[in-house]
Backbone as ProteinMPNN parsed JSONL, in Angstrom:
{"seq_chain_A": "TDGFRLTTSYHPHEYKKFLRLRLWSNPRACSMCRFVFLNLKKFSNHDLKYSTIMKLKLLRYALTGAEIVFGSKPHFVPEYKQVICIGNCTKKLAKENGYIHVPGCPPTKEEMVSSL", "coords_chain_A": {"N_chain_A": [[0.842, -1.2, 0.0], [0.268, 2.36, -0.343], [0.545, 3.787, 1.974], [-1.657, 5.243, 2.664], [-4.217, 5.856, 4.928], [-7.374, 5.621, 6.296], [-8.651, 7.354, 8.948], [-10.527, 7.805, 11.902], [-11.295, 10.152, 14.31], [-11.804, 10.017, 17.799], [-13.431, 11.653, 20.295], [-13.323, 11.989, 23.724], [-15.259, 13.553, 24.948], [-17.746, 13.305, 23.955], [-21.042, 12.971, 24.352], [-24.493, 12.271, 25.106], [-26.939, 14.162, 26.725], [-29.303, 14.248, 29.36], [-30.882, 16.135, 31.555], [-29.126, 15.539, 34.388], [-27.939, 13.234, 33.521], [-25.656, 11.458, 31.694], [-24.969, 9.969, 28.665], [-22.484, 8.262, 27.301], [-20.741, 8.274, 24.225], [-19.383, 5.566, 22.396], [-17.291, 4.282, 20.123], [-16.47, 1.644, 20.022], [-18.461, 0.086, 20.986], [-20.873, -2.492, 20.62], [-23.682, -2.945, 18.426], [-25.814, -4.057, 19.773], [-25.818, -3.352, 22.538], [-26.25, -0.651, 22.232], [-28.793, -0.751, 21.171], [-30.33, -1.46, 23.373], [-30.813, 0.959, 24.684], [-32.033, 2.474, 22.679], [-34.383, 1.097, 22.393], [-35.886, 1.909, 24.569], [-37.173, 4.21, 23.791], [-39.399, 3.469, 22.442], [-42.77, 2.792, 22.906], [-44.772, 0.075, 23.538], [-47.505, -2.258, 23.702], [-46.709, -4.744, 24.836], [-44.323, -4.051, 26.044], [-44.78, -1.998, 27.794], [-44.808, -1.986, 30.658], [-42.099, -2.58, 31.301], [-40.783, -0.45, 29.937], [-41.824, 1.766, 31.314], [-40.914, 1.303, 33.967], [-38.118, 1.365, 33.546], [-37.754, 3.969, 32.569], [-38.489, 5.453, 34.805], [-36.505, 4.638, 36.632], [-34.203, 5.566, 35.291], [-34.798, 8.269, 35.29], [-34.475, 8.881, 37.963], [-31.668, 8.717, 38.17], [-31.08, 10.743, 36.386], [-31.853, 12.959, 37.791], [-30.205, 12.887, 40.063], [-27.642, 12.62, 39.061], [-25.483, 10.949, 36.886], [-23.266, 8.831, 35.017], [-23.396, 7.002, 32.0], [-21.97, 4.254, 30.526], [-20.816, 2.115, 27.892], [-19.625, -0.736, 26.036], [-16.346, -1.905, 24.957], [-13.454, -0.803, 26.671], [-14.31, 1.962, 27.392], [-14.118, 5.484, 26.936], [-14.365, 8.177, 29.003], [-15.178, 11.129, 30.839], [-15.664, 11.393, 34.042], [-18.127, 13.215, 35.726], [-19.987, 12.938, 37.634], [-20.654, 11.013, 40.637], [-21.956, 8.533, 40.403], [-21.597, 5.877, 38.217], [-22.682, 4.007, 35.564], [-22.225, 0.957, 34.192], [-22.776, -0.672, 31.272], [-23.361, -3.882, 30.034], [-21.327, -6.836, 29.31], [-18.775, -6.136, 28.422], [-17.949, -4.028, 29.978], [-17.48, -4.963, 32.48], [-15.016, -5.345, 33.887], [-14.102, -2.684, 34.242], [-16.159, -1.691, 35.88], [-15.895, -3.334, 38.152], [-13.266, -2.764, 39.04], [-13.513, -0.102, 39.794], [-15.69, 0.174, 41.441], [-18.172, 0.712, 40.321], [-21.622, 0.712, 39.203], [-22.809, -2.227, 37.712], [-24.295, -3.59, 34.87], [-24.946, -6.67, 33.855], [-24.563, -8.846, 30.939], [-24.887, -9.669, 27.437], [-26.278, -8.755, 24.834], [-27.472, -6.861, 27.733], [-30.377, -8.223, 29.277], [-33.873, -7.323, 29.574], [-34.692, -7.924, 32.153], [-32.234, -8.042, 33.513], [-31.442, -5.383, 33.257], [-33.446, -4.017, 34.721], [-33.17, -5.19, 37.299], [-30.515, -4.567, 37.984], [-30.318, -1.813, 38.005]], "CA_chain_A": [[0.0, 0.0, 0.0], [1.02, 3.605, -0.426], [0.561, 4.462, 3.264], [-2.907, 5.972, 2.912], [-5.046, 5.194, 5.922], [-8.526, 6.393, 6.732], [-8.788, 7.313, 10.399], [-11.558, 8.65, 12.5], [-10.889, 10.505, 15.668], [-12.84, 9.874, 18.822], [-13.221, 12.623, 21.359], [-13.999, 11.458, 24.905], [-16.261, 14.462, 25.49], [-18.96, 13.121, 23.173], [-22.1, 12.296, 25.094], [-25.833, 12.842, 25.063], [-27.269, 14.535, 28.094], [-30.67, 14.519, 29.767], [-30.728, 16.67, 32.907], [-27.784, 15.23, 34.896], [-27.613, 11.885, 33.053], [-24.839, 11.565, 30.48], [-24.769, 8.715, 27.942], [-21.243, 8.465, 26.561], [-20.565, 7.614, 22.939], [-18.221, 4.682, 22.343], [-17.263, 3.635, 18.811], [-16.177, 0.221, 20.168], [-19.653, -0.613, 21.491], [-21.624, -3.206, 19.591], [-25.015, -2.389, 18.183], [-26.81, -4.62, 20.685], [-25.897, -2.505, 23.735], [-26.888, 0.603, 21.808], [-30.198, -1.06, 20.964], [-30.985, -1.482, 24.676], [-31.288, 2.303, 24.974], [-32.957, 2.903, 21.633], [-35.644, 0.411, 22.642], [-36.639, 2.644, 25.582], [-37.946, 5.262, 23.151], [-40.608, 2.898, 21.85], [-43.778, 2.24, 23.805], [-45.67, -0.893, 22.929], [-48.324, -2.926, 24.717], [-45.989, -5.798, 25.537], [-43.17, -3.487, 26.742], [-45.182, -0.811, 28.539], [-44.365, -2.1, 32.048], [-40.642, -2.45, 31.304], [-40.417, 0.907, 29.536], [-42.178, 2.675, 32.402], [-39.98, 1.062, 35.077], [-36.788, 1.837, 33.164], [-37.757, 5.433, 32.486], [-38.501, 5.971, 36.179], [-35.177, 4.399, 37.19], [-33.268, 6.484, 34.652], [-35.131, 9.62, 35.748], [-33.812, 9.04, 39.268], [-30.265, 9.032, 37.897], [-31.035, 12.036, 35.706], [-31.997, 13.994, 38.812], [-29.09, 12.844, 41.012], [-26.398, 12.694, 38.305], [-24.842, 9.669, 36.592], [-22.662, 8.592, 33.706], [-23.683, 5.674, 31.46], [-20.962, 3.863, 29.541], [-20.938, 0.754, 27.375], [-18.612, -1.084, 25.05], [-15.015, -2.183, 25.5], [-12.551, 0.321, 26.938], [-14.969, 3.249, 27.17], [-13.436, 6.71, 27.337], [-15.314, 9.163, 29.5], [-14.681, 12.007, 31.889], [-16.761, 11.393, 35.011], [-18.481, 14.432, 36.455], [-20.846, 12.499, 38.725], [-20.162, 9.842, 41.383], [-22.582, 7.311, 39.899], [-21.258, 5.454, 36.855], [-23.405, 2.783, 35.233], [-21.524, 0.242, 33.127], [-23.741, -1.542, 30.6], [-22.857, -4.997, 29.236], [-20.171, -7.61, 29.77], [-17.519, -5.472, 28.058], [-17.601, -3.029, 30.992], [-17.423, -5.618, 33.79], [-13.731, -5.069, 34.542], [-14.125, -1.278, 34.633], [-17.073, -1.56, 37.008], [-15.331, -4.021, 39.315], [-12.076, -2.047, 39.5], [-13.817, 1.238, 40.284], [-16.874, 0.174, 42.292], [-19.309, 1.253, 39.583], [-22.78, -0.153, 38.995], [-22.624, -3.012, 36.498], [-25.448, -4.307, 34.326], [-24.354, -7.757, 33.073], [-25.275, -9.343, 29.761], [-24.337, -9.36, 26.114], [-26.535, -7.523, 25.586], [-28.29, -7.079, 28.928], [-31.808, -8.451, 29.072], [-34.737, -6.385, 30.296], [-34.658, -8.305, 33.567], [-30.929, -7.615, 34.042], [-31.461, -3.916, 33.347], [-34.311, -3.611, 35.833], [-32.645, -5.623, 38.599], [-29.224, -3.943, 38.269], [-30.46, -0.384, 38.238]], "C_chain_A": [[0.873, 1.245, 0.0], [0.995, 4.406, 0.878], [-0.699, 5.259, 3.564], [-3.76, 5.185, 3.894], [-6.18, 6.141, 6.327], [-8.644, 6.251, 8.242], [-9.935, 8.201, 10.819], [-11.116, 8.939, 13.908], [-12.096, 10.402, 16.592], [-12.503, 10.82, 19.949], [-14.004, 12.189, 22.584], [-14.991, 12.422, 25.542], [-17.592, 14.34, 24.743], [-19.976, 12.313, 23.967], [-23.424, 13.0, 24.839], [-26.248, 13.081, 26.499], [-28.767, 14.761, 28.252], [-30.612, 14.886, 31.243], [-29.299, 16.384, 33.376], [-27.372, 13.79, 34.564], [-26.857, 12.02, 31.74], [-24.587, 10.17, 29.911], [-23.594, 8.924, 26.992], [-21.211, 7.656, 25.276], [-19.316, 6.745, 22.992], [-18.231, 3.954, 21.0], [-16.966, 2.132, 18.877], [-17.388, -0.581, 20.633], [-20.387, -1.296, 20.34], [-23.031, -2.612, 19.472], [-26.048, -2.908, 19.168], [-26.926, -3.802, 21.971], [-26.538, -1.161, 23.404], [-28.399, 0.403, 21.656], [-30.98, -1.06, 22.281], [-31.556, -0.104, 24.996], [-32.253, 2.818, 23.918], [-34.335, 2.302, 21.845], [-36.498, 1.145, 23.673], [-37.524, 3.729, 24.972], [-39.294, 4.761, 22.619], [-41.533, 2.371, 22.941], [-44.646, 1.27, 23.015], [-46.414, -1.607, 24.038], [-47.549, -3.979, 25.497], [-44.763, -5.277, 26.299], [-43.524, -2.289, 27.622], [-44.688, -0.848, 29.981], [-42.854, -1.883, 32.141], [-40.217, -1.017, 30.983], [-40.694, 1.907, 30.645], [-41.213, 2.533, 33.578], [-38.603, 1.63, 34.746], [-36.73, 3.359, 33.099], [-37.772, 6.057, 33.871], [-37.132, 5.789, 36.839], [-34.158, 5.375, 36.599], [-33.543, 7.935, 35.047], [-34.491, 9.895, 37.104], [-32.34, 9.407, 39.075], [-30.123, 10.387, 37.21], [-31.155, 13.185, 36.702], [-30.794, 14.046, 39.758], [-27.729, 12.957, 40.327], [-25.755, 11.333, 38.127], [-24.271, 9.676, 35.181], [-23.075, 7.19, 33.274], [-22.66, 5.39, 30.373], [-21.229, 2.43, 29.094], [-19.873, 0.532, 26.327], [-17.255, -1.286, 25.694], [-14.192, -0.907, 25.601], [-13.207, 1.677, 26.695], [-14.121, 4.413, 27.672], [-14.497, 7.698, 27.774], [-14.651, 9.975, 30.606], [-15.802, 12.122, 32.918], [-16.913, 12.731, 35.731], [-19.287, 14.063, 37.698], [-20.287, 11.239, 39.374], [-20.699, 8.536, 40.82], [-22.154, 7.064, 38.458], [-21.921, 4.106, 36.643], [-22.734, 2.166, 34.011], [-22.46, -0.807, 32.539], [-23.019, -2.611, 29.792], [-21.599, -5.64, 29.784], [-18.839, -6.938, 29.465], [-17.058, -4.47, 29.119], [-17.425, -3.638, 32.379], [-16.136, -5.282, 34.552], [-13.678, -3.623, 35.05], [-14.991, -1.08, 35.875], [-16.478, -2.153, 38.277], [-14.151, -3.245, 39.898], [-12.394, -0.714, 40.17], [-15.051, 1.313, 41.182], [-18.101, 0.79, 41.637], [-20.452, 0.241, 39.537], [-22.564, -0.911, 37.689], [-23.918, -3.717, 36.13], [-24.89, -5.394, 33.422], [-25.191, -8.099, 31.844], [-24.611, -8.912, 28.476], [-25.391, -9.683, 25.05], [-27.351, -7.831, 26.84], [-29.757, -7.314, 28.551], [-32.588, -7.386, 29.831], [-34.673, -6.652, 31.796], [-33.343, -7.874, 34.218], [-30.869, -6.101, 34.2], [-32.244, -3.466, 34.565], [-33.688, -3.97, 37.169], [-31.334, -4.92, 38.948], [-29.328, -2.46, 38.57], [-31.396, -0.146, 39.397]], "O_chain_A": [[2.065, 1.186, 0.304], [1.38, 5.575, 0.891], [-0.793, 5.889, 4.618], [-3.995, 3.991, 3.709], [-5.953, 7.306, 6.654], [-8.729, 5.135, 8.755], [-10.258, 9.201, 10.177], [-10.618, 8.06, 14.611], [-13.235, 10.664, 16.206], [-11.399, 10.782, 20.494], [-15.222, 12.031, 22.509], [-15.523, 12.114, 26.609], [-18.466, 15.194, 24.894], [-19.786, 11.122, 24.217], [-23.47, 14.156, 24.418], [-25.938, 12.284, 27.384], [-29.414, 15.376, 27.404], [-30.323, 14.036, 32.085], [-28.352, 16.935, 32.814], [-26.544, 13.204, 35.261], [-27.354, 12.622, 30.788], [-24.054, 9.299, 30.598], [-23.692, 9.662, 26.011], [-21.609, 6.491, 25.253], [-18.303, 7.144, 23.567], [-19.088, 3.102, 20.764], [-17.185, 1.419, 17.898], [-17.336, -1.81, 20.667], [-20.504, -0.752, 19.242], [-23.481, -1.866, 20.342], [-27.069, -2.255, 19.38], [-28.038, -3.58, 22.45], [-27.282, -0.606, 24.212], [-29.183, 1.295, 21.98], [-32.157, -0.7, 22.303], [-32.664, -0.004, 25.523], [-33.2, 3.532, 24.246], [-35.344, 2.925, 21.515], [-37.722, 1.015, 23.652], [-38.52, 4.125, 25.577], [-40.208, 5.549, 22.379], [-41.114, 1.593, 23.797], [-45.183, 1.609, 21.961], [-45.995, -1.564, 25.195], [-47.722, -4.091, 26.711], [-44.215, -6.004, 27.127], [-42.624, -1.632, 28.145], [-44.195, 0.163, 30.482], [-42.386, -1.095, 32.962], [-39.384, -0.441, 31.683], [-39.885, 2.801, 30.891], [-40.748, 3.534, 34.123], [-37.991, 2.301, 35.577], [-35.75, 3.963, 33.534], [-37.132, 7.085, 34.092], [-36.653, 6.689, 37.528], [-33.344, 5.943, 37.327], [-32.615, 8.741, 35.127], [-34.023, 11.003, 37.365], [-31.829, 10.305, 39.744], [-29.143, 11.097, 37.436], [-30.613, 14.266, 36.473], [-30.405, 15.125, 40.205], [-26.756, 13.356, 40.967], [-25.506, 10.632, 39.108], [-24.717, 10.407, 34.296], [-23.101, 6.278, 34.1], [-22.496, 6.164, 29.43], [-21.802, 1.635, 29.838], [-19.291, 1.478, 25.796], [-17.035, -0.889, 26.838], [-14.237, -0.047, 24.721], [-12.718, 2.462, 25.883], [-13.484, 4.319, 28.721], [-15.413, 8.02, 27.018], [-13.678, 9.538, 31.221], [-16.771, 12.851, 32.708], [-15.955, 13.289, 36.266], [-19.271, 14.787, 38.694], [-19.541, 10.487, 38.748], [-19.978, 7.539, 40.765], [-22.323, 7.92, 37.59], [-21.747, 3.181, 37.436], [-22.682, 2.77, 32.94], [-22.885, -1.727, 33.239], [-22.166, -2.296, 28.962], [-20.897, -5.063, 30.615], [-17.866, -7.154, 30.188], [-15.882, -4.106, 29.147], [-17.241, -2.909, 33.354], [-16.184, -4.968, 35.742], [-13.25, -3.381, 36.178], [-14.596, -0.383, 36.809], [-16.548, -1.548, 39.347], [-14.051, -3.087, 41.115], [-11.633, -0.248, 41.018], [-15.42, 2.396, 41.635], [-18.97, 1.329, 42.322], [-20.255, -0.944, 39.803], [-22.183, -0.32, 36.678], [-24.555, -4.357, 36.967], [-24.406, -5.092, 32.331], [-26.35, -7.704, 31.723], [-23.875, -7.926, 28.43], [-25.38, -10.759, 24.452], [-27.865, -8.94, 26.99], [-30.293, -6.688, 27.637], [-32.024, -6.642, 30.633], [-34.609, -5.725, 32.603], [-33.342, -7.394, 35.352], [-30.307, -5.597, 35.172], [-31.776, -2.638, 35.347], [-33.674, -3.147, 38.084], [-31.07, -4.699, 40.13], [-28.509, -1.915, 39.31], [-31.651, 1.003, 39.758]]}, "name": "protein", "num_of_chains": 1, "seq": "TDGFRLTTSYHPHEYKKFLRLRLWSNPRACSMCRFVFLNLKKFSNHDLKYSTIMKLKLLRYALTGAEIVFGSKPHFVPEYKQVICIGNCTKKLAKENGYIHVPGCPPTKEEMVSSL"}
């Protein structure tokens, strides 16, 4: 090759924010962990109970302050004490730092509800 390489830069300050809840972007995260959060936006008859419970739990964190990370080797700058690590890829980070860990690949609804 002639040395040409396409690179994308990742800036660890990229996150979505709702009140005091910050969801950090991670290009290494698989689509399944991302889907867990996208699914919360949809209300359906068979998911109404789960969606309501999860939104109430996340609202609590949005009021008190929390970081949500997922994917392998997430880069984030914690502003709040509570850090929620989603999925098996974040298990080591959670264990080493005493963060909340939601197990699974991807986490099931039951794992999300019970861990948060």
